[in-house]
């Protein structure tokens, strides 16, 4: 049956087929998808997203985000730097 995504985020190529999603774990993968959604909203790959906004989007607590960012950095899925 055909599936229409509608006005939702597009997934990065081979995120699931490569095993990346499974390797990250559910929470870190959801965090990554929230970042992808922010990129879509901003129509840019470079953007700012507060932990508060990401917590609101994902329903997760902000305390885990540092660990998730580290996982994504190690996988080469994101690059980031803190504002000064």
Short mmCIF file of C-alpha atoms in Angstrom, two decimals:
data_model
loop_
_atom_site.label_atom_id
_atom_site.label_comp_id
_atom_site.label_asym_id
_atom_site.label_seq_id
_atom_site.Cartn_x
_atom_site.Cartn_y
_atom_site.Cartn_z
CA UNK A 1 0.00 0.00 0.00
CA UNK A 2 1.40 3.46 -0.82
CA UNK A 3 2.43 5.64 2.12
CA UNK A 4 2.40 9.41 1.93
CA UNK A 5 4.67 11.21 4.35
CA UNK A 6 2.88 14.54 4.06
CA UNK A 7 4.43 17.54 5.76
CA UNK A 8 6.91 15.57 7.82
CA UNK A 9 10.70 15.43 7.86
CA UNK A 10 12.64 13.44 5.34
CA UNK A 11 14.98 10.78 6.77
CA UNK A 12 18.69 10.80 6.09
CA UNK A 13 19.71 8.20 3.52
CA UNK A 14 20.25 4.69 4.93
CA UNK A 15 19.70 5.72 8.57
CA UNK A 16 17.87 2.46 9.21
CA UNK A 17 19.29 0.17 6.52
CA UNK A 18 22.87 0.76 7.63
CA UNK A 19 22.15 -0.21 11.24
CA UNK A 20 22.88 3.32 12.45
CA UNK A 21 19.49 3.75 14.13
CA UNK A 22 19.79 0.42 15.96
CA UNK A 23 23.34 1.20 17.03
CA UNK A 24 22.35 4.58 18.46
CA UNK A 25 19.42 3.22 20.44
CA UNK A 26 15.86 4.49 20.51
CA UNK A 27 16.36 7.68 22.51
CA UNK A 28 19.47 8.92 20.68
CA UNK A 29 17.81 8.09 17.34
CA UNK A 30 14.72 10.09 18.33
CA UNK A 31 16.98 12.97 19.38
CA UNK A 32 18.67 12.82 15.96
CA UNK A 33 15.32 12.83 14.19
CA UNK A 34 14.32 15.91 16.20
CA UNK A 35 17.51 17.61 14.98
CA UNK A 36 16.63 16.61 11.39
CA UNK A 37 13.19 18.16 11.87
CA UNK A 38 14.77 21.41 13.06
CA UNK A 39 16.95 21.40 9.94
CA UNK A 40 13.83 20.95 7.81
CA UNK A 41 12.01 23.76 9.62
CA UNK A 42 14.94 26.10 9.07
CA UNK A 43 15.54 24.83 5.53
CA UNK A 44 19.23 24.66 6.43
CA UNK A 45 21.69 22.11 7.71
CA UNK A 46 23.13 24.67 10.14
CA UNK A 47 20.75 25.93 12.80
CA UNK A 48 20.32 26.55 16.51
CA UNK A 49 18.01 24.37 18.59
CA UNK A 50 17.76 24.80 22.34
CA UNK A 51 17.67 21.81 24.64
CA UNK A 52 14.33 23.09 25.90
CA UNK A 53 12.88 23.02 22.37
CA UNK A 54 14.31 19.54 21.74
CA UNK A 55 12.89 18.31 25.06
CA UNK A 56 9.50 19.65 24.02
CA UNK A 57 9.76 17.96 20.61
CA UNK A 58 10.85 14.58 21.95
CA UNK A 59 9.22 14.35 25.37
CA UNK A 60 12.64 13.49 26.84
CA UNK A 61 14.55 15.18 29.64
CA UNK A 62 17.38 17.53 28.74
CA UNK A 63 19.94 15.73 30.94
CA UNK A 64 20.41 12.95 28.37
CA UNK A 65 21.10 15.26 25.44
CA UNK A 66 24.82 15.67 26.11
CA UNK A 67 25.32 11.90 25.87
CA UNK A 68 23.19 11.75 22.73
CA UNK A 69 25.23 14.54 21.12
CA UNK A 70 28.41 12.63 21.87
CA UNK A 71 27.02 9.49 20.20
CA UNK A 72 25.99 11.49 17.13
CA UNK A 73 29.36 13.24 16.96
CA UNK A 74 31.24 9.91 17.16
CA UNK A 75 29.08 8.51 14.34
CA UNK A 76 29.80 11.60 12.22
CA UNK A 77 26.09 12.40 11.98
CA UNK A 78 26.42 15.93 13.37
CA UNK A 79 28.97 18.57 14.17
CA UNK A 80 28.23 21.19 16.79
CA UNK A 81 29.72 23.80 19.03
CA UNK A 82 28.36 25.62 22.02
CA UNK A 83 27.55 29.32 21.87
CA UNK A 84 29.90 31.41 23.95
#
